[in-house]
mmCIF file of C-alpha atoms and ligand atoms in Angstrom:
data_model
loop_
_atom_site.group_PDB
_atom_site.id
_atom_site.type_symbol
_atom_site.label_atom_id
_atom_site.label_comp_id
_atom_site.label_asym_id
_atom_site.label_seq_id
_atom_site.Cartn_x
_atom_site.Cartn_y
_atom_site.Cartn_z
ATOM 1 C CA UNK A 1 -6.819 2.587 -1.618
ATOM 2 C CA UNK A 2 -4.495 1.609 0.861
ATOM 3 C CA UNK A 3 -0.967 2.637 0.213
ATOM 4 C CA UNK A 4 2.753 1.675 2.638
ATOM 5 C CA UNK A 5 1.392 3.327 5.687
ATOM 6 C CA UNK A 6 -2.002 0.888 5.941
ATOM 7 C CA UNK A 7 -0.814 -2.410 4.635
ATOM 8 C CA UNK A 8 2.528 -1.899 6.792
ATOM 9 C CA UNK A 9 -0.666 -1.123 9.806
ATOM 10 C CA UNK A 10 -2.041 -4.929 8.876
ATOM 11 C CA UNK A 11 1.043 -6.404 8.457
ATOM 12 C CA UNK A 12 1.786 -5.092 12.493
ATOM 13 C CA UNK A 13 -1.171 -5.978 13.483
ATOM 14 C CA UNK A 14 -1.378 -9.414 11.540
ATOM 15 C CA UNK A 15 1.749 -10.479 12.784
ATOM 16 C CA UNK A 16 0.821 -11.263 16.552
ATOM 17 C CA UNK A 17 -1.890 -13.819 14.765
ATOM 18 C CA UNK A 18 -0.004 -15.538 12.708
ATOM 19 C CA UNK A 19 3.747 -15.848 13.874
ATOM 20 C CA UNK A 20 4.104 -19.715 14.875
ATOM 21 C CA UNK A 21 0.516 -20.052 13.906
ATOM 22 C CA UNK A 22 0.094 -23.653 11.958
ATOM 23 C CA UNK A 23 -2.429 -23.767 8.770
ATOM 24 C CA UNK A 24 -5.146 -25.883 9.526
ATOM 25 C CA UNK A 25 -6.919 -25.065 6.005
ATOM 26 C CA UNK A 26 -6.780 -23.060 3.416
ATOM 27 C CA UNK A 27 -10.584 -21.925 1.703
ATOM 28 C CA UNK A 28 -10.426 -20.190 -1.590
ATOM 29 C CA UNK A 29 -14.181 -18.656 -2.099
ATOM 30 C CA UNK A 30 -13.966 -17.438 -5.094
ATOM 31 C CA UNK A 31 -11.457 -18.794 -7.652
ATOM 32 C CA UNK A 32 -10.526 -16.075 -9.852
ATOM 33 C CA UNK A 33 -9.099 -14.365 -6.614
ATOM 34 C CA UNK A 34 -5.944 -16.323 -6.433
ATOM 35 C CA UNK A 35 -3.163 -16.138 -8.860
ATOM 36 C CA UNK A 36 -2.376 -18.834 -9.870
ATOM 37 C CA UNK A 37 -5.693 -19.870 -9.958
ATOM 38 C CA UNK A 38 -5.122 -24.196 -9.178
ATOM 39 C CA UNK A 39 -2.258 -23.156 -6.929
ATOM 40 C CA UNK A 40 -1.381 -26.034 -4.554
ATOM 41 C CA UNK A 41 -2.961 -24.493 -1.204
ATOM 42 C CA UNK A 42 -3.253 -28.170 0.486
ATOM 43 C CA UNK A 43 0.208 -27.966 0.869
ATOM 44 C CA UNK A 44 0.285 -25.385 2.736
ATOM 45 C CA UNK A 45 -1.708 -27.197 5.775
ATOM 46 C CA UNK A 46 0.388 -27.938 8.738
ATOM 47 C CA UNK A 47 2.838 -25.647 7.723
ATOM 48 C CA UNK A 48 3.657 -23.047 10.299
ATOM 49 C CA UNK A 49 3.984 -19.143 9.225
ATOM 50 C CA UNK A 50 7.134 -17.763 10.734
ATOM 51 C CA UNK A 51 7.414 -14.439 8.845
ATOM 52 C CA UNK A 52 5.828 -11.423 7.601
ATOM 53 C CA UNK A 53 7.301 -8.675 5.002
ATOM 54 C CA UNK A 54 5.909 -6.037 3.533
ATOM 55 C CA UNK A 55 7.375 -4.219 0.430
ATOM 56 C CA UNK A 56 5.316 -0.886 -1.331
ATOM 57 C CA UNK A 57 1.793 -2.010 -0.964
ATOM 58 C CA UNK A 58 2.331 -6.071 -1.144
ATOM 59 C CA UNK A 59 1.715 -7.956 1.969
ATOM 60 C CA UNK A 60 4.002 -11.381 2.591
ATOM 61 C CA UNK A 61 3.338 -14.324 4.638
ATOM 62 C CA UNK A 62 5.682 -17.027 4.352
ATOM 63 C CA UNK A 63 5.465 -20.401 6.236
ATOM 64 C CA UNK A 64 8.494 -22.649 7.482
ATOM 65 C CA UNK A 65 9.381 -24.190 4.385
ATOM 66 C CA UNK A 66 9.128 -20.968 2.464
ATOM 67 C CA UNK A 67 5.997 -21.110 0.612
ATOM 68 C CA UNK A 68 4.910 -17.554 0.483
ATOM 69 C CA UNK A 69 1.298 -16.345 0.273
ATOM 70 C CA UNK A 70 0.959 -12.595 -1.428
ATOM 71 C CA UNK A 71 -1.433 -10.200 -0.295
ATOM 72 C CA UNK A 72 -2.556 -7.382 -2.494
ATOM 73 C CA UNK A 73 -5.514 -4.843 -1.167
ATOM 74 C CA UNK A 74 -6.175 -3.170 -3.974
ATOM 75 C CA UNK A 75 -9.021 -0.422 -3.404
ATOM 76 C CA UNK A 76 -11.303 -2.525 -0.716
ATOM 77 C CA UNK A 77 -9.441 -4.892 0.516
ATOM 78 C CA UNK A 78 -9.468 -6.572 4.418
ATOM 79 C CA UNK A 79 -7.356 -8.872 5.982
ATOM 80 C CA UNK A 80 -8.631 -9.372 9.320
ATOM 81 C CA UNK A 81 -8.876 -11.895 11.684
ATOM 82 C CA UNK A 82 -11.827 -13.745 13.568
ATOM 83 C CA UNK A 83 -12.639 -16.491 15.689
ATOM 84 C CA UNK A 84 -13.510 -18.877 13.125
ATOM 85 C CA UNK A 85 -17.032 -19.741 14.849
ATOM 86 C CA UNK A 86 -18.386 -16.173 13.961
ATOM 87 C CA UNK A 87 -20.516 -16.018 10.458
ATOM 88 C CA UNK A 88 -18.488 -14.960 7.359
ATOM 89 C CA UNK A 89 -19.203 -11.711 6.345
ATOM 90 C CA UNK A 90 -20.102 -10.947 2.838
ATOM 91 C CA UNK A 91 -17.149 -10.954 0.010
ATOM 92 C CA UNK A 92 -15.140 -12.612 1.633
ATOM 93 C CA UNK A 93 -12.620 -14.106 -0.900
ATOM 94 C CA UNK A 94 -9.755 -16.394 1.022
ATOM 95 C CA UNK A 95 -10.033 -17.845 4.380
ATOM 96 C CA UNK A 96 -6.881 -19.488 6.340
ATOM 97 C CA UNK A 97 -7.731 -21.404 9.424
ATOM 98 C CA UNK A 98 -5.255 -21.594 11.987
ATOM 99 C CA UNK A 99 -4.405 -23.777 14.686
ATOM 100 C CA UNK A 100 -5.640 -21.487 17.839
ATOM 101 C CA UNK A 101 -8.943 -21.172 16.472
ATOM 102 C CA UNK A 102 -8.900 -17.709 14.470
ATOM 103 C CA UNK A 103 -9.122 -17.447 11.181
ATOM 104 C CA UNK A 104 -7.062 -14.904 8.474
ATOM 105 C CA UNK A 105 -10.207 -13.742 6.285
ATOM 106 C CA UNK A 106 -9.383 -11.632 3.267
ATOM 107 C CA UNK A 107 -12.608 -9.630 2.314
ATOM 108 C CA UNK A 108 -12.839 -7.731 -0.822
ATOM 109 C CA UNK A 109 -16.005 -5.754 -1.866
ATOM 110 C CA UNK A 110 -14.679 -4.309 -5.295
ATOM 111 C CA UNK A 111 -12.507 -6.998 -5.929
ATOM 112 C CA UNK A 112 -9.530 -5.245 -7.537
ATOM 113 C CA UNK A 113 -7.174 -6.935 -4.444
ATOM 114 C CA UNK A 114 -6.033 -11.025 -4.543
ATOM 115 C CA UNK A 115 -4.034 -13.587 -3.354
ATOM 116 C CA UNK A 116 -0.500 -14.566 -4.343
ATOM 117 C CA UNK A 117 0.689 -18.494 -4.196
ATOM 118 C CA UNK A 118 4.727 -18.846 -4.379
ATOM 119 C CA UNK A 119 6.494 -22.050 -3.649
ATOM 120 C CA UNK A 120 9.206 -20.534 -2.560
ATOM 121 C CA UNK A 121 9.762 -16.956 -0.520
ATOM 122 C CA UNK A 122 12.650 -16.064 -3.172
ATOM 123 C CA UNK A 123 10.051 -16.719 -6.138
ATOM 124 C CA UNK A 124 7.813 -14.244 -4.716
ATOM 125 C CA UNK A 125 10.688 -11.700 -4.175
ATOM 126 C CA UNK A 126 11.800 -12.505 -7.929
ATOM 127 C CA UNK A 127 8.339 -12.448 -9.548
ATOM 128 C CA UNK A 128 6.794 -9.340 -7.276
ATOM 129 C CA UNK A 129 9.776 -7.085 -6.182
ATOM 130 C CA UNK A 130 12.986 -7.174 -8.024
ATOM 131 C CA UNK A 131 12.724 -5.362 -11.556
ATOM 132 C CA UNK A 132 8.910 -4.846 -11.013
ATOM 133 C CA UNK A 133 9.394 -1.845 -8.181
ATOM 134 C CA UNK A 134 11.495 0.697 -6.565
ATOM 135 C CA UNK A 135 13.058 0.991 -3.450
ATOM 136 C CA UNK A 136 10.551 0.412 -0.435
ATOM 137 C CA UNK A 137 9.347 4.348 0.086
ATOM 138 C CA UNK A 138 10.902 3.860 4.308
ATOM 139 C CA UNK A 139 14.312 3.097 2.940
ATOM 140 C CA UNK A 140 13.781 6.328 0.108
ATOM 141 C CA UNK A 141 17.077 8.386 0.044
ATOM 142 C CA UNK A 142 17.076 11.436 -2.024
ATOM 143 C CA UNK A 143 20.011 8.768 -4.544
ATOM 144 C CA UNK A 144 17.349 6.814 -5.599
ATOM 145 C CA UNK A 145 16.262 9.631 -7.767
ATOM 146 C CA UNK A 146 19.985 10.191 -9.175
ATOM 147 C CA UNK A 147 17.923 8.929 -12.725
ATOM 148 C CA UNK A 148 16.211 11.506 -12.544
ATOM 149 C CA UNK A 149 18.087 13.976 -13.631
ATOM 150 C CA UNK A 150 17.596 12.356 -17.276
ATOM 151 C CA UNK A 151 14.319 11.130 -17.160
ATOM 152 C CA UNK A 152 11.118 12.196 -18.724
ATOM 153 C CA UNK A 153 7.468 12.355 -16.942
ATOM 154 C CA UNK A 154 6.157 14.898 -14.629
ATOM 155 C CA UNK A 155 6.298 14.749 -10.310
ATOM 156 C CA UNK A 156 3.121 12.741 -9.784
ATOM 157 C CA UNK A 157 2.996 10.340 -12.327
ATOM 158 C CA UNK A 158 6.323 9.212 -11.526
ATOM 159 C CA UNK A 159 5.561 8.708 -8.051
ATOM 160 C CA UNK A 160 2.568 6.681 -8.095
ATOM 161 C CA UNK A 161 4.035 4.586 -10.967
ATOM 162 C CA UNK A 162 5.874 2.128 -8.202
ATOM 163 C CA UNK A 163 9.315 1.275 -10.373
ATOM 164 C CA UNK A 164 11.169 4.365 -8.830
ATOM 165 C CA UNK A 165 9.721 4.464 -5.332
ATOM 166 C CA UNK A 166 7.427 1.590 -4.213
ATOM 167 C CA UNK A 167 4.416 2.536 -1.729
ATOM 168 C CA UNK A 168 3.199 5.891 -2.316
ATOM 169 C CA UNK A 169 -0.090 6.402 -3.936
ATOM 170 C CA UNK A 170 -2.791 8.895 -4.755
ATOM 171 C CA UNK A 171 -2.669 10.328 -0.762
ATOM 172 C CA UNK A 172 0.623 10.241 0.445
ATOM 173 C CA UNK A 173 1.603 11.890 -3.084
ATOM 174 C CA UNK A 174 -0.431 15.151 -2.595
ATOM 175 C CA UNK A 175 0.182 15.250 0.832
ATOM 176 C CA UNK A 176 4.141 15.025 0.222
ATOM 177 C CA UNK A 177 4.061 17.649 -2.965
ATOM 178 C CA UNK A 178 2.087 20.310 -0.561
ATOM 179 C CA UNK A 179 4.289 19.743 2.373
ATOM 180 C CA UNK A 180 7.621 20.300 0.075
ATOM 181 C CA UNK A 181 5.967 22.870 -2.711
ATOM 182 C CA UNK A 182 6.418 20.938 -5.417
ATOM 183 C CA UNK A 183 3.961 20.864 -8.313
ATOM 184 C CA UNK A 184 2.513 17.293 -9.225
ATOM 185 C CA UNK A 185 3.344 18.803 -12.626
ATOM 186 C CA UNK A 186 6.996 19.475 -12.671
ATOM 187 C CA UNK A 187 8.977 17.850 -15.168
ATOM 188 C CA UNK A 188 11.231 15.467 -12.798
ATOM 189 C CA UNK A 189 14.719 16.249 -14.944
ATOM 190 C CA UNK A 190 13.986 20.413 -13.717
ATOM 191 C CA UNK A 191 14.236 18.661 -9.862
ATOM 192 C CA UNK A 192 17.298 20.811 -8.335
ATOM 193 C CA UNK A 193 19.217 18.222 -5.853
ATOM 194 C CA UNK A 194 17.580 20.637 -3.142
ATOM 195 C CA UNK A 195 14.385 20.466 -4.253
ATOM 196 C CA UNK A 196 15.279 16.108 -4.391
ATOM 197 C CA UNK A 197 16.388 16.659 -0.836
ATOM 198 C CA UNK A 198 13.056 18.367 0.088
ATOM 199 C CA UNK A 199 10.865 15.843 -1.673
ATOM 200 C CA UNK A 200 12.533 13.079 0.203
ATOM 201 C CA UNK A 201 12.088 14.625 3.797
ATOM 202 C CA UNK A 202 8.643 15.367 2.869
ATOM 203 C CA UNK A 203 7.765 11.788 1.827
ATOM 204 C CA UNK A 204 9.415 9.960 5.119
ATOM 205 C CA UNK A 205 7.321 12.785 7.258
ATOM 206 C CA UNK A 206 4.359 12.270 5.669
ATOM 207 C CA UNK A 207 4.480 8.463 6.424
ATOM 208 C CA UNK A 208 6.168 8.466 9.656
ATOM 209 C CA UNK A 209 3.216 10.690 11.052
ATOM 210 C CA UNK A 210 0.277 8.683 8.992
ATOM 211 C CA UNK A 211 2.252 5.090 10.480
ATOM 212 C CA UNK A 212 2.028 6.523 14.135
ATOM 213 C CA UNK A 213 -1.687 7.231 13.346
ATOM 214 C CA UNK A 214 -2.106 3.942 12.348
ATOM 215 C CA UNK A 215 -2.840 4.919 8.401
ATOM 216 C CA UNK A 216 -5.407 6.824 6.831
ATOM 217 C CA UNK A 217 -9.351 5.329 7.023
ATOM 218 C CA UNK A 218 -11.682 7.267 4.667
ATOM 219 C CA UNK A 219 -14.157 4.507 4.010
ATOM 220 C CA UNK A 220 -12.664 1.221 3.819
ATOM 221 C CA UNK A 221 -9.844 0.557 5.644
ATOM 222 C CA UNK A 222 -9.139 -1.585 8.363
ATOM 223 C CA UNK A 223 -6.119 -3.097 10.174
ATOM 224 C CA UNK A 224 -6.049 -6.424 10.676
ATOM 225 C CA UNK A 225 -7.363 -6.395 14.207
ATOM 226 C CA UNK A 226 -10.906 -4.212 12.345
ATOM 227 C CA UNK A 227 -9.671 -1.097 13.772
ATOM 228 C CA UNK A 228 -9.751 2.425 11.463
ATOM 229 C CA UNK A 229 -6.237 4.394 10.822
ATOM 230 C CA UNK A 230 -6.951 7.774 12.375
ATOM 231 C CA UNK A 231 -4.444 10.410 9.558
ATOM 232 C CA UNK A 232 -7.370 11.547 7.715
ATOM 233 C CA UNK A 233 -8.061 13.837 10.378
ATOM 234 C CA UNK A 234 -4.181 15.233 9.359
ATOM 235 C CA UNK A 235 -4.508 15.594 5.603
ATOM 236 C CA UNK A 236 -3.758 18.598 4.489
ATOM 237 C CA UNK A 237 -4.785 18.741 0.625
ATOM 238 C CA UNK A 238 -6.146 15.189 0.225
ATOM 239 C CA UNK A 239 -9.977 15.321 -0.975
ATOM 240 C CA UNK A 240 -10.074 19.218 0.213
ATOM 241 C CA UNK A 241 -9.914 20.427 -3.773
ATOM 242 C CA UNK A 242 -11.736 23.887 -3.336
ATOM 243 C CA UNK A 243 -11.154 24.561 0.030
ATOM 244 C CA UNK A 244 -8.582 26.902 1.786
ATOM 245 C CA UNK A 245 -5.040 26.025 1.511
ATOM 246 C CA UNK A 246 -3.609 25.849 5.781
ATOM 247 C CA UNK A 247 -0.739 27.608 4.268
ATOM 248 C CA UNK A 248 -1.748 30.252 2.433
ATOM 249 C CA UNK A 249 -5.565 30.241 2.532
ATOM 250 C CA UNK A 250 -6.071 29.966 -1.425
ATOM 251 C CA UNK A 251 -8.568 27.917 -2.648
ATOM 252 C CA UNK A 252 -6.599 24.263 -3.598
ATOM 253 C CA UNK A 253 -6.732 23.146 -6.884
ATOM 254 C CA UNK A 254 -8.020 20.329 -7.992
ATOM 255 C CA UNK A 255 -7.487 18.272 -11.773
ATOM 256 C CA UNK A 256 -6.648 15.159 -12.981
ATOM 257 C CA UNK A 257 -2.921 13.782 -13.736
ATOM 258 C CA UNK A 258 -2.132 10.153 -14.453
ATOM 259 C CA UNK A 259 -5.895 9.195 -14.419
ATOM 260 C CA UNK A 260 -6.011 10.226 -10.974
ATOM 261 C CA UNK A 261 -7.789 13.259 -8.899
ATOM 262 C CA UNK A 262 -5.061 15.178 -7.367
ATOM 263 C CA UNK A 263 -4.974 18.404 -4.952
ATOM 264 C CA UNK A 264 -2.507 21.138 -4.587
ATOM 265 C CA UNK A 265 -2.039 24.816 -4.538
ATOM 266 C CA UNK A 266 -1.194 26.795 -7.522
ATOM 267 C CA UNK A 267 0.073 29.283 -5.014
ATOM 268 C CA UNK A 268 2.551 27.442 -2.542
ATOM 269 C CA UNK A 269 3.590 24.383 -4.804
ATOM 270 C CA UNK A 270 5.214 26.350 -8.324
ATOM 271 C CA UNK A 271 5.677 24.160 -11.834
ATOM 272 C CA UNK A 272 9.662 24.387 -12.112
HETATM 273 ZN ZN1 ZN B 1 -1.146 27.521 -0.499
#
């Protein structure tokens, strides 16, 4: 699933496309892909798109008069872009046709990814950011997790649940927990402000590295331009449960918290 490191990886390479681009038409394929589903997309031809944001995993684009279109990936999501005379490939979902003769084609095998109408860029900041997730995982500082000191839940499940730090999912979590020695288990009130401090460097160096390898591709993925991310060559515990851990050369651990398959080492990251 892509997580902050590959959707930020479209949004670079979708920006180029679309900045001063104007919408010639908007195509929705299949109509249970767009929320909401009778959402006004006429209006959004011969608008120009002047800005793109992303924020944890969502994808803006928002047009000169501030209708905002939502992107969401989910597992098998692509936004990519083609000259619009080439065939459409399967699943594809939501087509935009723009002005110099590409079009924005959101394919989506699995489905679990859409599309987002908002009138207005501050409606979609209202209905998908504010109150709904945490800070953006780039501007993380080890105060964010002040509330944790009081809080219940273990490591893990608080970091892939989005409303503390927005971004970070099943990859960049185990990566981040090896690199620091923290176990996805530990009870987040036990965090020491060191161990906070450690967790926070380990996040930012997990994703600066995985951003400058233009994200992590292990089946799916693709920027917008159809290139792979090349991190997975970097992972260090990610989908190597029962293999040698680099640090310590104990076989990594592998079991299942907050419904998803996670990998660490019993040895280097303790339970506090
Ligand atoms: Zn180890």
């Amino acid at each position: 699933m892509p997580e902050l490191p590959e959707v930020e990886e479209v949004r670079r390479t979708l920006e180029p496309v679309v900045i001063g681009a104007v919408v010639v038409r908007v195509r929705l394929v299949r109509r249970d892909y767009l929320t909401p589903p009778r959402a006004p997309l006429v209006r959004l031809r011969g608008r120009t798109i002047v800005a793109t944001h992303r924020y944890g995993k969502k994808l803006f684009c928002r047009c000169d008069d501030g209708q905002t279109l939502m992107f969401h990936l989910g597992m098998s999501g692509r936004l990519e872009s083609f000259p619009s005379h080439l065939p459409l490939p399967p699943h594809t979902h939501f087509i935009i046709d723009l002005n110099s003769g590409l079009q924005i084609r959101m394919r989506d095998p699995r489905r679990f990814g859409g599309v987002w109408y908002y009138p207005s860029f501050e409606k979609a900041c209202a209905e998908e950011i504010q109150g709904v997730l945490g800070v953006d995982a780039l501007h993380l500082t080890a105060a964010h997790f002040n509330h944790w000191s009081t809080a219940h839940g273990r490591l893990k499940a608080r970091l892939l649940g989005q409303r503390d730090v927005a971004g970070l999912g099943n990859i960049y979590v185990d990566e981040a927990l090896w690199l620091c020695g923290l176990s996805p288990l530990t009870l987040v009130r036990r965090l020491s402000p060191q161990h906070i401090e450690q967790l926070v460097k380990a996040i930012h160096l997990v994703l600066k590295k995985s951003l400058s390898a233009g994200g992590t591709t292990l089946r799916d993925y693709r920027n917008a331009a159809g290139q792979p991310g090349g991190f997975a060559a970097s992972l260090q515990v990610y989908g190597r449960g029962g293999r040698p851990c680099f640090r310590c050369g104990d076989n990594l651990k592998m079991l299942v918290v907050a419904g998803r398959t996670t990998v660490y080492c019993r040895h280097c990251q303790k339970s506090r």
